[in-house]
Amino acid sequence: MAEKELDCRGLACPNPVIKTKEVIDQGGVEKFTVLVDNLAAKENVSRFLQRSGYEVRVEEQAGTFAVIGRQGELAAPAARVAVKLGYQQVYRDPYGFPEWHKGGLPVTAFED
């Protein structure tokens, strides 16, 4: 599993999000930790990682937030449920949606 840690302490938004995006755009990162030291960066990086297909949790210690994202944790169980429901063209990319989309694979948007 490819892991990456990015230290963005001392950076004001949107810089932590921009740096996070640069690393994700390189591809292949399944677990990602971003260290930040302010609430705005914690919220913005968390939201960005979630929208990029990562499950996110935040740990706080001594004024530093570790925003930890894991990619694909829900994808395999969701794919199994879809197959049980009778769907035949079910895909799962272990590197998550950004890599899937970059590869030109089928994508469907759903609106609530």
PDB file of N, CA and C in Angstrom:
ATOM      1  N   MET A   1       0.845  -1.165   0.000  1.00  0.00           N
ATOM      2  CA  MET A   1       0.000   0.000   0.000  1.00  0.00           C
ATOM      3  C   MET A   1       0.895   1.233   0.000  1.00  0.00           C
ATOM      4  N   ALA A   2       0.660   2.142  -0.950  1.00  0.00           N
ATOM      5  CA  ALA A   2       1.432   3.374  -1.019  1.00  0.00           C
ATOM      6  C   ALA A   2       0.905   4.352   0.025  1.00  0.00           C
ATOM      7  N   GLU A   3       1.814   4.837   0.871  1.00  0.00           N
ATOM      8  CA  GLU A   3       1.457   5.800   1.908  1.00  0.00           C
ATOM      9  C   GLU A   3       2.257   7.073   1.708  1.00  0.00           C
ATOM     10  N   LYS A   4       1.647   8.188   2.101  1.00  0.00           N
ATOM     11  CA  LYS A   4       2.313   9.474   1.948  1.00  0.00           C
ATOM     12  C   LYS A   4       1.949  10.345   3.131  1.00  0.00           C
ATOM     13  N   GLU A   5       2.933  11.108   3.644  1.00  0.00           N
ATOM     14  CA  GLU A   5       2.672  12.089   4.691  1.00  0.00           C
ATOM     15  C   GLU A   5       3.136  13.441   4.191  1.00  0.00           C
ATOM     16  N   LEU A   6       2.303  14.442   4.411  1.00  0.00           N
ATOM     17  CA  LEU A   6       2.579  15.792   3.951  1.00  0.00           C
ATOM     18  C   LEU A   6       2.467  16.729   5.140  1.00  0.00           C
ATOM     19  N   ASP A   7       3.522  17.487   5.417  1.00  0.00           N
ATOM     20  CA  ASP A   7       3.523  18.427   6.542  1.00  0.00           C
ATOM     21  C   ASP A   7       3.163  19.817   6.037  1.00  0.00           C
ATOM     22  N   CYS A   8       1.960  20.252   6.353  1.00  0.00           N
ATOM     23  CA  CYS A   8       1.483  21.570   5.921  1.00  0.00           C
ATOM     24  C   CYS A   8       1.298  22.511   7.109  1.00  0.00           C
ATOM     25  N   ARG A   9       1.945  22.199   8.224  1.00  0.00           N
ATOM     26  CA  ARG A   9       1.848  23.092   9.379  1.00  0.00           C
ATOM     27  C   ARG A   9       2.459  24.441   9.028  1.00  0.00           C
ATOM     28  N   GLY A  10       1.783  25.493   9.481  1.00  0.00           N
ATOM     29  CA  GLY A  10       2.254  26.842   9.207  1.00  0.00           C
ATOM     30  C   GLY A  10       1.734  27.420   7.903  1.00  0.00           C
ATOM     31  N   LEU A  11       1.037  26.616   7.114  1.00  0.00           N
ATOM     32  CA  LEU A  11       0.511  27.095   5.834  1.00  0.00           C
ATOM     33  C   LEU A  11      -0.955  27.494   5.976  1.00  0.00           C
ATOM     34  N   ALA A  12      -1.297  28.635   5.400  1.00  0.00           N
ATOM     35  CA  ALA A  12      -2.687  29.089   5.394  1.00  0.00           C
ATOM     36  C   ALA A  12      -3.392  28.507   4.180  1.00  0.00           C
ATOM     37  N   CYS A  13      -4.709  28.360   4.295  1.00  0.00           N
ATOM     38  CA  CYS A  13      -5.507  27.888   3.154  1.00  0.00           C
ATOM     39  C   CYS A  13      -5.471  28.937   2.055  1.00  0.00           C
ATOM     40  N   PRO A  14      -5.447  28.481   0.841  1.00  0.00           N
ATOM     41  CA  PRO A  14      -5.731  27.124   0.355  1.00  0.00           C
ATOM     42  C   PRO A  14      -4.487  26.271   0.151  1.00  0.00           C
ATOM     43  N   ASN A  15      -3.318  26.715   0.632  1.00  0.00           N
ATOM     44  CA  ASN A  15      -2.067  25.995   0.352  1.00  0.00           C
ATOM     45  C   ASN A  15      -2.070  24.528   0.776  1.00  0.00           C
ATOM     46  N   PRO A  16      -2.585  24.155   1.959  1.00  0.00           N
ATOM     47  CA  PRO A  16      -2.603  22.721   2.290  1.00  0.00           C
ATOM     48  C   PRO A  16      -3.428  21.889   1.298  1.00  0.00           C
ATOM     49  N   VAL A  17      -4.537  22.444   0.814  1.00  0.00           N
ATOM     50  CA  VAL A  17      -5.363  21.725  -0.156  1.00  0.00           C
ATOM     51  C   VAL A  17      -4.628  21.613  -1.490  1.00  0.00           C
ATOM     52  N   ILE A  18      -3.974  22.686  -1.912  1.00  0.00           N
ATOM     53  CA  ILE A  18      -3.230  22.673  -3.176  1.00  0.00           C
ATOM     54  C   ILE A  18      -2.116  21.639  -3.127  1.00  0.00           C
ATOM     55  N   LYS A  19      -1.373  21.605  -2.025  1.00  0.00           N
ATOM     56  CA  LYS A  19      -0.283  20.631  -1.899  1.00  0.00           C
ATOM     57  C   LYS A  19      -0.829  19.198  -1.840  1.00  0.00           C
ATOM     58  N   THR A  20      -1.959  19.021  -1.170  1.00  0.00           N
ATOM     59  CA  THR A  20      -2.588  17.706  -1.107  1.00  0.00           C
ATOM     60  C   THR A  20      -3.001  17.252  -2.506  1.00  0.00           C
ATOM     61  N   LYS A  21      -3.616  18.141  -3.260  1.00  0.00           N
ATOM     62  CA  LYS A  21      -4.041  17.821  -4.623  1.00  0.00           C
ATOM     63  C   LYS A  21      -2.854  17.442  -5.502  1.00  0.00           C
ATOM     64  N   GLU A  22      -1.730  18.151  -5.360  1.00  0.00           N
ATOM     65  CA  GLU A  22      -0.542  17.841  -6.163  1.00  0.00           C
ATOM     66  C   GLU A  22      -0.077  16.405  -5.923  1.00  0.00           C
ATOM     67  N   VAL A  23      -0.090  15.978  -4.661  1.00  0.00           N
ATOM     68  CA  VAL A  23       0.345  14.617  -4.343  1.00  0.00           C
ATOM     69  C   VAL A  23      -0.659  13.595  -4.873  1.00  0.00           C
ATOM     70  N   ILE A  24      -1.939  13.841  -4.682  1.00  0.00           N
ATOM     71  CA  ILE A  24      -2.962  12.909  -5.154  1.00  0.00           C
ATOM     72  C   ILE A  24      -2.918  12.785  -6.670  1.00  0.00           C
ATOM     73  N   ASP A  25      -2.698  13.904  -7.354  1.00  0.00           N
ATOM     74  CA  ASP A  25      -2.653  13.881  -8.818  1.00  0.00           C
ATOM     75  C   ASP A  25      -1.505  13.034  -9.365  1.00  0.00           C
ATOM     76  N   GLN A  26      -0.481  12.781  -8.545  1.00  0.00           N
ATOM     77  CA  GLN A  26       0.618  11.911  -8.960  1.00  0.00           C
ATOM     78  C   GLN A  26       0.153  10.455  -9.012  1.00  0.00           C
ATOM     79  N   GLY A  27      -0.910  10.136  -8.272  1.00  0.00           N
ATOM     80  CA  GLY A  27      -1.523   8.810  -8.321  1.00  0.00           C
ATOM     81  C   GLY A  27      -0.891   7.794  -7.389  1.00  0.00           C
ATOM     82  N   GLY A  28      -1.638   6.729  -7.133  1.00  0.00           N
ATOM     83  CA  GLY A  28      -1.134   5.580  -6.403  1.00  0.00           C
ATOM     84  C   GLY A  28      -1.035   5.718  -4.901  1.00  0.00           C
ATOM     85  N   VAL A  29      -1.625   6.762  -4.298  1.00  0.00           N
ATOM     86  CA  VAL A  29      -1.543   6.931  -2.849  1.00  0.00           C
ATOM     87  C   VAL A  29      -2.823   6.387  -2.229  1.00  0.00           C
ATOM     88  N   GLU A  30      -2.697   5.305  -1.471  1.00  0.00           N
ATOM     89  CA  GLU A  30      -3.860   4.680  -0.853  1.00  0.00           C
ATOM     90  C   GLU A  30      -4.117   5.200   0.551  1.00  0.00           C
ATOM     91  N   LYS A  31      -3.041   5.548   1.259  1.00  0.00           N
ATOM     92  CA  LYS A  31      -3.187   6.123   2.596  1.00  0.00           C
ATOM     93  C   LYS A  31      -2.428   7.437   2.598  1.00  0.00           C
ATOM     94  N   PHE A  32      -3.090   8.468   3.115  1.00  0.00           N
ATOM     95  CA  PHE A  32      -2.536   9.810   3.014  1.00  0.00           C
ATOM     96  C   PHE A  32      -2.732  10.519   4.343  1.00  0.00           C
ATOM     97  N   THR A  33      -1.665  11.093   4.901  1.00  0.00           N
ATOM     98  CA  THR A  33      -1.759  11.868   6.129  1.00  0.00           C
ATOM     99  C   THR A  33      -1.267  13.276   5.850  1.00  0.00           C
ATOM    100  N   VAL A  34      -2.090  14.254   6.212  1.00  0.00           N
ATOM    101  CA  VAL A  34      -1.728  15.658   6.049  1.00  0.00           C
ATOM    102  C   VAL A  34      -1.716  16.282   7.430  1.00  0.00           C
ATOM    103  N   LEU A  35      -0.568  16.842   7.820  1.00  0.00           N
ATOM    104  CA  LEU A  35      -0.457  17.518   9.100  1.00  0.00           C
ATOM    105  C   LEU A  35      -0.737  19.004   8.916  1.00  0.00           C
ATOM    106  N   VAL A  36      -1.686  19.531   9.705  1.00  0.00           N
ATOM    107  CA  VAL A  36      -2.033  20.951   9.659  1.00  0.00           C
ATOM    108  C   VAL A  36      -2.161  21.468  11.087  1.00  0.00           C
ATOM    109  N   ASP A  37      -2.118  22.783  11.224  1.00  0.00           N
ATOM    110  CA  ASP A  37      -2.175  23.346  12.573  1.00  0.00           C
ATOM    111  C   ASP A  37      -3.260  24.408  12.745  1.00  0.00           C
ATOM    112  N   ASN A  38      -4.274  24.374  11.879  1.00  0.00           N
ATOM    113  CA  ASN A  38      -5.391  25.304  12.070  1.00  0.00           C
ATOM    114  C   ASN A  38      -6.688  24.642  11.620  1.00  0.00           C
ATOM    115  N   LEU A  39      -7.790  25.108  12.205  1.00  0.00           N
ATOM    116  CA  LEU A  39      -9.095  24.480  11.956  1.00  0.00           C
ATOM    117  C   LEU A  39      -9.544  24.592  10.505  1.00  0.00           C
ATOM    118  N   ALA A  40      -9.296  25.744   9.876  1.00  0.00           N
ATOM    119  CA  ALA A  40      -9.719  25.918   8.481  1.00  0.00           C
ATOM    120  C   ALA A  40      -9.036  24.892   7.583  1.00  0.00           C
ATOM    121  N   ALA A  41      -7.736  24.714   7.757  1.00  0.00           N
ATOM    122  CA  ALA A  41      -7.003  23.737   6.946  1.00  0.00           C
ATOM    123  C   ALA A  41      -7.497  22.331   7.234  1.00  0.00           C
ATOM    124  N   LYS A  42      -7.763  22.016   8.501  1.00  0.00           N
ATOM    125  CA  LYS A  42      -8.274  20.683   8.863  1.00  0.00           C
ATOM    126  C   LYS A  42      -9.580  20.404   8.125  1.00  0.00           C
ATOM    127  N   GLU A  43     -10.506  21.362   8.164  1.00  0.00           N
ATOM    128  CA  GLU A  43     -11.803  21.181   7.506  1.00  0.00           C
ATOM    129  C   GLU A  43     -11.658  21.104   5.990  1.00  0.00           C
ATOM    130  N   ASN A  44     -10.862  21.986   5.409  1.00  0.00           N
ATOM    131  CA  ASN A  44     -10.724  22.026   3.950  1.00  0.00           C
ATOM    132  C   ASN A  44     -10.018  20.795   3.391  1.00  0.00           C
ATOM    133  N   VAL A  45      -8.958  20.354   4.053  1.00  0.00           N
ATOM    134  CA  VAL A  45      -8.247  19.151   3.596  1.00  0.00           C
ATOM    135  C   VAL A  45      -9.134  17.918   3.769  1.00  0.00           C
ATOM    136  N   SER A  46      -9.855  17.854   4.896  1.00  0.00           N
ATOM    137  CA  SER A  46     -10.774  16.725   5.119  1.00  0.00           C
ATOM    138  C   SER A  46     -11.814  16.654   4.009  1.00  0.00           C
ATOM    139  N   ARG A  47     -12.421  17.776   3.701  1.00  0.00           N
ATOM    140  CA  ARG A  47     -13.449  17.826   2.658  1.00  0.00           C
ATOM    141  C   ARG A  47     -12.864  17.454   1.292  1.00  0.00           C
ATOM    142  N   PHE A  48     -11.666  17.979   0.991  1.00  0.00           N
ATOM    143  CA  PHE A  48     -11.037  17.665  -0.291  1.00  0.00           C
ATOM    144  C   PHE A  48     -10.735  16.172  -0.410  1.00  0.00           C
ATOM    145  N   LEU A  49     -10.177  15.574   0.636  1.00  0.00           N
ATOM    146  CA  LEU A  49      -9.872  14.141   0.599  1.00  0.00           C
ATOM    147  C   LEU A  49     -11.146  13.311   0.437  1.00  0.00           C
ATOM    148  N   GLN A  50     -12.216  13.690   1.136  1.00  0.00           N
ATOM    149  CA  GLN A  50     -13.482  12.961   0.999  1.00  0.00           C
ATOM    150  C   GLN A  50     -13.985  13.032  -0.432  1.00  0.00           C
ATOM    151  N   ARG A  51     -13.928  14.206  -1.029  1.00  0.00           N
ATOM    152  CA  ARG A  51     -14.402  14.365  -2.403  1.00  0.00           C
ATOM    153  C   ARG A  51     -13.479  13.672  -3.407  1.00  0.00           C
ATOM    154  N   SER A  52     -12.288  13.334  -2.975  1.00  0.00           N
ATOM    155  CA  SER A  52     -11.339  12.634  -3.846  1.00  0.00           C
ATOM    156  C   SER A  52     -11.388  11.126  -3.641  1.00  0.00           C
ATOM    157  N   GLY A  53     -12.370  10.653  -2.874  1.00  0.00           N
ATOM    158  CA  GLY A  53     -12.559   9.218  -2.711  1.00  0.00           C
ATOM    159  C   GLY A  53     -11.883   8.605  -1.501  1.00  0.00           C
ATOM    160  N   TYR A  54     -11.449   9.419  -0.567  1.00  0.00           N
ATOM    161  CA  TYR A  54     -10.801   8.913   0.639  1.00  0.00           C
ATOM    162  C   TYR A  54     -11.790   8.911   1.801  1.00  0.00           C
ATOM    163  N   GLU A  55     -11.702   7.885   2.638  1.00  0.00           N
ATOM    164  CA  GLU A  55     -12.386   7.921   3.922  1.00  0.00           C
ATOM    165  C   GLU A  55     -11.466   8.690   4.846  1.00  0.00           C
ATOM    166  N   VAL A  56     -12.029   9.591   5.631  1.00  0.00           N
ATOM    167  CA  VAL A  56     -11.199  10.519   6.405  1.00  0.00           C
ATOM    168  C   VAL A  56     -11.475  10.399   7.892  1.00  0.00           C
ATOM    169  N   ARG A  57     -10.407  10.449   8.650  1.00  0.00           N
ATOM    170  CA  ARG A  57     -10.511  10.613  10.099  1.00  0.00           C
ATOM    171  C   ARG A  57      -9.456  11.633  10.513  1.00  0.00           C
ATOM    172  N   VAL A  58      -9.687  12.299  11.637  1.00  0.00           N
ATOM    173  CA  VAL A  58      -8.766  13.333  12.103  1.00  0.00           C
ATOM    174  C   VAL A  58      -8.332  12.996  13.518  1.00  0.00           C
ATOM    175  N   GLU A  59      -7.024  13.081  13.740  1.00  0.00           N
ATOM    176  CA  GLU A  59      -6.477  12.902  15.080  1.00  0.00           C
ATOM    177  C   GLU A  59      -5.815  14.215  15.474  1.00  0.00           C
ATOM    178  N   GLU A  60      -6.006  14.623  16.720  1.00  0.00           N
ATOM    179  CA  GLU A  60      -5.412  15.873  17.191  1.00  0.00           C
ATOM    180  C   GLU A  60      -4.456  15.589  18.336  1.00  0.00           C
ATOM    181  N   GLN A  61      -3.286  16.237  18.268  1.00  0.00           N
ATOM    182  CA  GLN A  61      -2.324  16.107  19.353  1.00  0.00           C
ATOM    183  C   GLN A  61      -1.499  17.379  19.431  1.00  0.00           C
ATOM    184  N   ALA A  62      -1.538  18.009  20.568  1.00  0.00           N
ATOM    185  CA  ALA A  62      -0.718  19.197  20.850  1.00  0.00           C
ATOM    186  C   ALA A  62      -0.853  20.277  19.773  1.00  0.00           C
ATOM    187  N   GLY A  63      -2.092  20.574  19.370  1.00  0.00           N
ATOM    188  CA  GLY A  63      -2.320  21.643  18.412  1.00  0.00           C
ATOM    189  C   GLY A  63      -2.077  21.284  16.952  1.00  0.00           C
ATOM    190  N   THR A  64      -1.739  20.034  16.699  1.00  0.00           N
ATOM    191  CA  THR A  64      -1.551  19.575  15.320  1.00  0.00           C
ATOM    192  C   THR A  64      -2.663  18.596  14.983  1.00  0.00           C
ATOM    193  N   PHE A  65      -3.255  18.796  13.816  1.00  0.00           N
ATOM    194  CA  PHE A  65      -4.273  17.879  13.322  1.00  0.00           C
ATOM    195  C   PHE A  65      -3.641  16.976  12.269  1.00  0.00           C
ATOM    196  N   ALA A  66      -3.823  15.680  12.438  1.00  0.00           N
ATOM    197  CA  ALA A  66      -3.401  14.725  11.414  1.00  0.00           C
ATOM    198  C   ALA A  66      -4.670  14.304  10.681  1.00  0.00           C
ATOM    199  N   VAL A  67      -4.814  14.772   9.448  1.00  0.00           N
ATOM    200  CA  VAL A  67      -5.960  14.417   8.622  1.00  0.00           C
ATOM    201  C   VAL A  67      -5.534  13.172   7.841  1.00  0.00           C
ATOM    202  N   ILE A  68      -6.173  12.053   8.156  1.00  0.00           N
ATOM    203  CA  ILE A  68      -5.759  10.764   7.607  1.00  0.00           C
ATOM    204  C   ILE A  68      -6.838  10.251   6.659  1.00  0.00           C
ATOM    205  N   GLY A  69      -6.444   9.991   5.440  1.00  0.00           N
ATOM    206  CA  GLY A  69      -7.375   9.471   4.452  1.00  0.00           C
ATOM    207  C   GLY A  69      -6.923   8.106   3.972  1.00  0.00           C
ATOM    208  N   ARG A  70      -7.882   7.189   3.862  1.00  0.00           N
ATOM    209  CA  ARG A  70      -7.626   5.861   3.287  1.00  0.00           C
ATOM    210  C   ARG A  70      -8.530   5.715   2.081  1.00  0.00           C
ATOM    211  N   GLN A  71      -7.961   5.289   1.007  1.00  0.00           N
ATOM    212  CA  GLN A  71      -8.733   5.170  -0.214  1.00  0.00           C
ATOM    213  C   GLN A  71      -9.237   3.756  -0.415  1.00  0.00           C
ATOM    214  N   GLY A  72     -10.455   3.653  -0.925  1.00  0.00           N
ATOM    215  CA  GLY A  72     -11.004   2.366  -1.314  1.00  0.00           C
ATOM    216  C   GLY A  72     -11.503   1.488  -0.202  1.00  0.00           C
ATOM    217  N   GLU A  73     -11.557   1.971   1.021  1.00  0.00           N
ATOM    218  CA  GLU A  73     -12.007   1.129   2.122  1.00  0.00           C
ATOM    219  C   GLU A  73     -13.452   0.670   1.927  1.00  0.00           C
ATOM    220  N   LEU A  74     -14.298   1.502   1.340  1.00  0.00           N
ATOM    221  CA  LEU A  74     -15.693   1.133   1.136  1.00  0.00           C
ATOM    222  C   LEU A  74     -15.961   0.551  -0.242  1.00  0.00           C
ATOM    223  N   ALA A  75     -15.020   0.683  -1.148  1.00  0.00           N
ATOM    224  CA  ALA A  75     -15.273   0.285  -2.526  1.00  0.00           C
ATOM    225  C   ALA A  75     -15.528  -1.216  -2.667  1.00  0.00           C
ATOM    226  N   ALA A  76     -14.734  -2.053  -2.052  1.00  0.00           N
ATOM    227  CA  ALA A  76     -14.898  -3.504  -2.196  1.00  0.00           C
ATOM    228  C   ALA A  76     -16.229  -3.982  -1.628  1.00  0.00           C
ATOM    229  N   PRO A  77     -16.605  -3.592  -0.393  1.00  0.00           N
ATOM    230  CA  PRO A  77     -17.908  -4.026   0.114  1.00  0.00           C
ATOM    231  C   PRO A  77     -19.067  -3.497  -0.742  1.00  0.00           C
ATOM    232  N   ALA A  78     -18.964  -2.277  -1.211  1.00  0.00           N
ATOM    233  CA  ALA A  78     -20.023  -1.714  -2.051  1.00  0.00           C
ATOM    234  C   ALA A  78     -20.137  -2.480  -3.363  1.00  0.00           C
ATOM    235  N   ALA A  79     -19.014  -2.876  -3.935  1.00  0.00           N
ATOM    236  CA  ALA A  79     -19.031  -3.647  -5.180  1.00  0.00           C
ATOM    237  C   ALA A  79     -19.689  -5.005  -4.951  1.00  0.00           C
ATOM    238  N   ARG A  80     -19.398  -5.644  -3.822  1.00  0.00           N
ATOM    239  CA  ARG A  80     -20.014  -6.942  -3.520  1.00  0.00           C
ATOM    240  C   ARG A  80     -21.534  -6.805  -3.396  1.00  0.00           C
ATOM    241  N   VAL A  81     -21.999  -5.747  -2.751  1.00  0.00           N
ATOM    242  CA  VAL A  81     -23.439  -5.519  -2.612  1.00  0.00           C
ATOM    243  C   VAL A  81     -24.069  -5.309  -3.983  1.00  0.00           C
ATOM    244  N   ALA A  82     -23.424  -4.529  -4.838  1.00  0.00           N
ATOM    245  CA  ALA A  82     -23.955  -4.283  -6.180  1.00  0.00           C
ATOM    246  C   ALA A  82     -24.098  -5.582  -6.970  1.00  0.00           C
ATOM    247  N   VAL A  83     -23.101  -6.462  -6.863  1.00  0.00           N
ATOM    248  CA  VAL A  83     -23.163  -7.750  -7.564  1.00  0.00           C
ATOM    249  C   VAL A  83     -24.313  -8.591  -7.006  1.00  0.00           C
ATOM    250  N   LYS A  84     -24.479  -8.612  -5.686  1.00  0.00           N
ATOM    251  CA  LYS A  84     -25.586  -9.366  -5.083  1.00  0.00           C
ATOM    252  C   LYS A  84     -26.941  -8.825  -5.522  1.00  0.00           C
ATOM    253  N   LEU A  85     -27.000  -7.528  -5.807  1.00  0.00           N
ATOM    254  CA  LEU A  85     -28.248  -6.922  -6.261  1.00  0.00           C
ATOM    255  C   LEU A  85     -28.520  -7.188  -7.738  1.00  0.00           C
ATOM    256  N   GLY A  86     -27.579  -7.857  -8.412  1.00  0.00           N
ATOM    257  CA  GLY A  86     -27.800  -8.237  -9.792  1.00  0.00           C
ATOM    258  C   GLY A  86     -27.078  -7.397 -10.833  1.00  0.00           C
ATOM    259  N   TYR A  87     -26.314  -6.406 -10.389  1.00  0.00           N
ATOM    260  CA  TYR A  87     -25.560  -5.602 -11.355  1.00  0.00           C
ATOM    261  C   TYR A  87     -24.443  -6.454 -11.938  1.00  0.00           C
ATOM    262  N   GLN A  88     -24.250  -6.353 -13.248  1.00  0.00           N
ATOM    263  CA  GLN A  88     -23.249  -7.193 -13.898  1.00  0.00           C
ATOM    264  C   GLN A  88     -21.981  -6.449 -14.260  1.00  0.00           C
ATOM    265  N   GLN A  89     -22.067  -5.175 -14.502  1.00  0.00           N
ATOM    266  CA  GLN A  89     -20.867  -4.404 -14.853  1.00  0.00           C
ATOM    267  C   GLN A  89     -20.451  -3.575 -13.643  1.00  0.00           C
ATOM    268  N   VAL A  90     -19.802  -4.228 -12.701  1.00  0.00           N
ATOM    269  CA  VAL A  90     -19.369  -3.584 -11.469  1.00  0.00           C
ATOM    270  C   VAL A  90     -17.852  -3.496 -11.501  1.00  0.00           C
ATOM    271  N   TYR A  91     -17.341  -2.308 -11.279  1.00  0.00           N
ATOM    272  CA  TYR A  91     -15.903  -2.084 -11.334  1.00  0.00           C
ATOM    273  C   TYR A  91     -15.409  -1.514 -10.011  1.00  0.00           C
ATOM    274  N   ARG A  92     -14.178  -1.835  -9.702  1.00  0.00           N
ATOM    275  CA  ARG A  92     -13.525  -1.260  -8.528  1.00  0.00           C
ATOM    276  C   ARG A  92     -12.073  -1.038  -8.889  1.00  0.00           C
ATOM    277  N   ASP A  93     -11.599   0.174  -8.685  1.00  0.00           N
ATOM    278  CA  ASP A  93     -10.194   0.486  -8.928  1.00  0.00           C
ATOM    279  C   ASP A  93      -9.518   0.654  -7.570  1.00  0.00           C
ATOM    280  N   PRO A  94      -8.481  -0.135  -7.282  1.00  0.00           N
ATOM    281  CA  PRO A  94      -7.847  -0.049  -5.967  1.00  0.00           C
ATOM    282  C   PRO A  94      -7.205   1.307  -5.689  1.00  0.00           C
ATOM    283  N   TYR A  95      -7.004   2.109  -6.716  1.00  0.00           N
ATOM    284  CA  TYR A  95      -6.409   3.427  -6.509  1.00  0.00           C
ATOM    285  C   TYR A  95      -7.452   4.520  -6.421  1.00  0.00           C
ATOM    286  N   GLY A  96      -8.736   4.170  -6.508  1.00  0.00           N
ATOM    287  CA  GLY A  96      -9.810   5.123  -6.304  1.00  0.00           C
ATOM    288  C   GLY A  96     -10.245   5.873  -7.547  1.00  0.00           C
ATOM    289  N   PHE A  97     -11.207   6.735  -7.335  1.00  0.00           N
ATOM    290  CA  PHE A  97     -11.844   7.440  -8.426  1.00  0.00           C
ATOM    291  C   PHE A  97     -10.902   8.278  -9.277  1.00  0.00           C
ATOM    292  N   PRO A  98      -9.964   9.041  -8.702  1.00  0.00           N
ATOM    293  CA  PRO A  98      -9.105   9.856  -9.570  1.00  0.00           C
ATOM    294  C   PRO A  98      -8.349   9.023 -10.612  1.00  0.00           C
ATOM    295  N   GLU A  99      -7.804   7.884 -10.225  1.00  0.00           N
ATOM    296  CA  GLU A  99      -7.079   7.032 -11.160  1.00  0.00           C
ATOM    297  C   GLU A  99      -8.032   6.398 -12.170  1.00  0.00           C
ATOM    298  N   TRP A 100      -9.189   6.002 -11.696  1.00  0.00           N
ATOM    299  CA  TRP A 100     -10.207   5.414 -12.567  1.00  0.00           C
ATOM    300  C   TRP A 100     -10.588   6.410 -13.654  1.00  0.00           C
ATOM    301  N   HIS A 101     -10.901   7.626 -13.239  1.00  0.00           N
ATOM    302  CA  HIS A 101     -11.318   8.670 -14.177  1.00  0.00           C
ATOM    303  C   HIS A 101     -10.194   9.006 -15.160  1.00  0.00           C
ATOM    304  N   LYS A 102      -8.963   9.122 -14.650  1.00  0.00           N
ATOM    305  CA  LYS A 102      -7.802   9.408 -15.512  1.00  0.00           C
ATOM    306  C   LYS A 102      -7.620   8.323 -16.566  1.00  0.00           C
ATOM    307  N   GLY A 103      -7.964   7.089 -16.215  1.00  0.00           N
ATOM    308  CA  GLY A 103      -7.815   5.971 -17.132  1.00  0.00           C
ATOM    309  C   GLY A 103      -8.910   5.896 -18.188  1.00  0.00           C
ATOM    310  N   GLY A 104      -9.860   6.839 -18.136  1.00  0.00           N
ATOM    311  CA  GLY A 104     -10.925   6.854 -19.128  1.00  0.00           C
ATOM    312  C   GLY A 104     -11.946   5.750 -18.959  1.00  0.00           C
ATOM    313  N   LEU A 105     -12.048   5.217 -17.754  1.00  0.00           N
ATOM    314  CA  LEU A 105     -12.996   4.122 -17.493  1.00  0.00           C
ATOM    315  C   LEU A 105     -14.403   4.672 -17.245  1.00  0.00           C
ATOM    316  N   PRO A 106     -15.438   3.827 -17.330  1.00  0.00           N
ATOM    317  CA  PRO A 106     -16.821   4.306 -17.222  1.00  0.00           C
ATOM    318  C   PRO A 106     -17.093   5.055 -15.927  1.00  0.00           C
ATOM    319  N   VAL A 107     -17.769   6.175 -16.038  1.00  0.00           N
ATOM    320  CA  VAL A 107     -18.122   6.990 -14.885  1.00  0.00           C
ATOM    321  C   VAL A 107     -19.561   7.449 -15.058  1.00  0.00           C
ATOM    322  N   THR A 108     -20.358   7.322 -14.004  1.00  0.00           N
ATOM    323  CA  THR A 108     -21.722   7.799 -14.034  1.00  0.00           C
ATOM    324  C   THR A 108     -21.938   8.677 -12.808  1.00  0.00           C
ATOM    325  N   ALA A 109     -22.504   9.834 -13.002  1.00  0.00           N
ATOM    326  CA  ALA A 109     -22.791  10.738 -11.898  1.00  0.00           C
ATOM    327  C   ALA A 109     -24.221  10.493 -11.419  1.00  0.00           C
ATOM    328  N   PHE A 110     -24.411  10.467 -10.130  1.00  0.00           N
ATOM    329  CA  PHE A 110     -25.734  10.307  -9.543  1.00  0.00           C
ATOM    330  C   PHE A 110     -26.059  11.560  -8.738  1.00  0.00           C
ATOM    331  N   GLU A 111     -27.266  12.030  -8.873  1.00  0.00           N
ATOM    332  CA  GLU A 111     -27.707  13.206  -8.135  1.00  0.00           C
ATOM    333  C   GLU A 111     -28.703  12.748  -7.078  1.00  0.00           C
ATOM    334  N   ASP A 112     -28.631  13.336  -5.898  1.00  0.00           N
ATOM    335  CA  ASP A 112     -29.590  13.009  -4.831  1.00  0.00           C
ATOM    336  C   ASP A 112     -30.870  13.765  -5.046  1.00  0.00           C
TER     337      ASP A 112
END
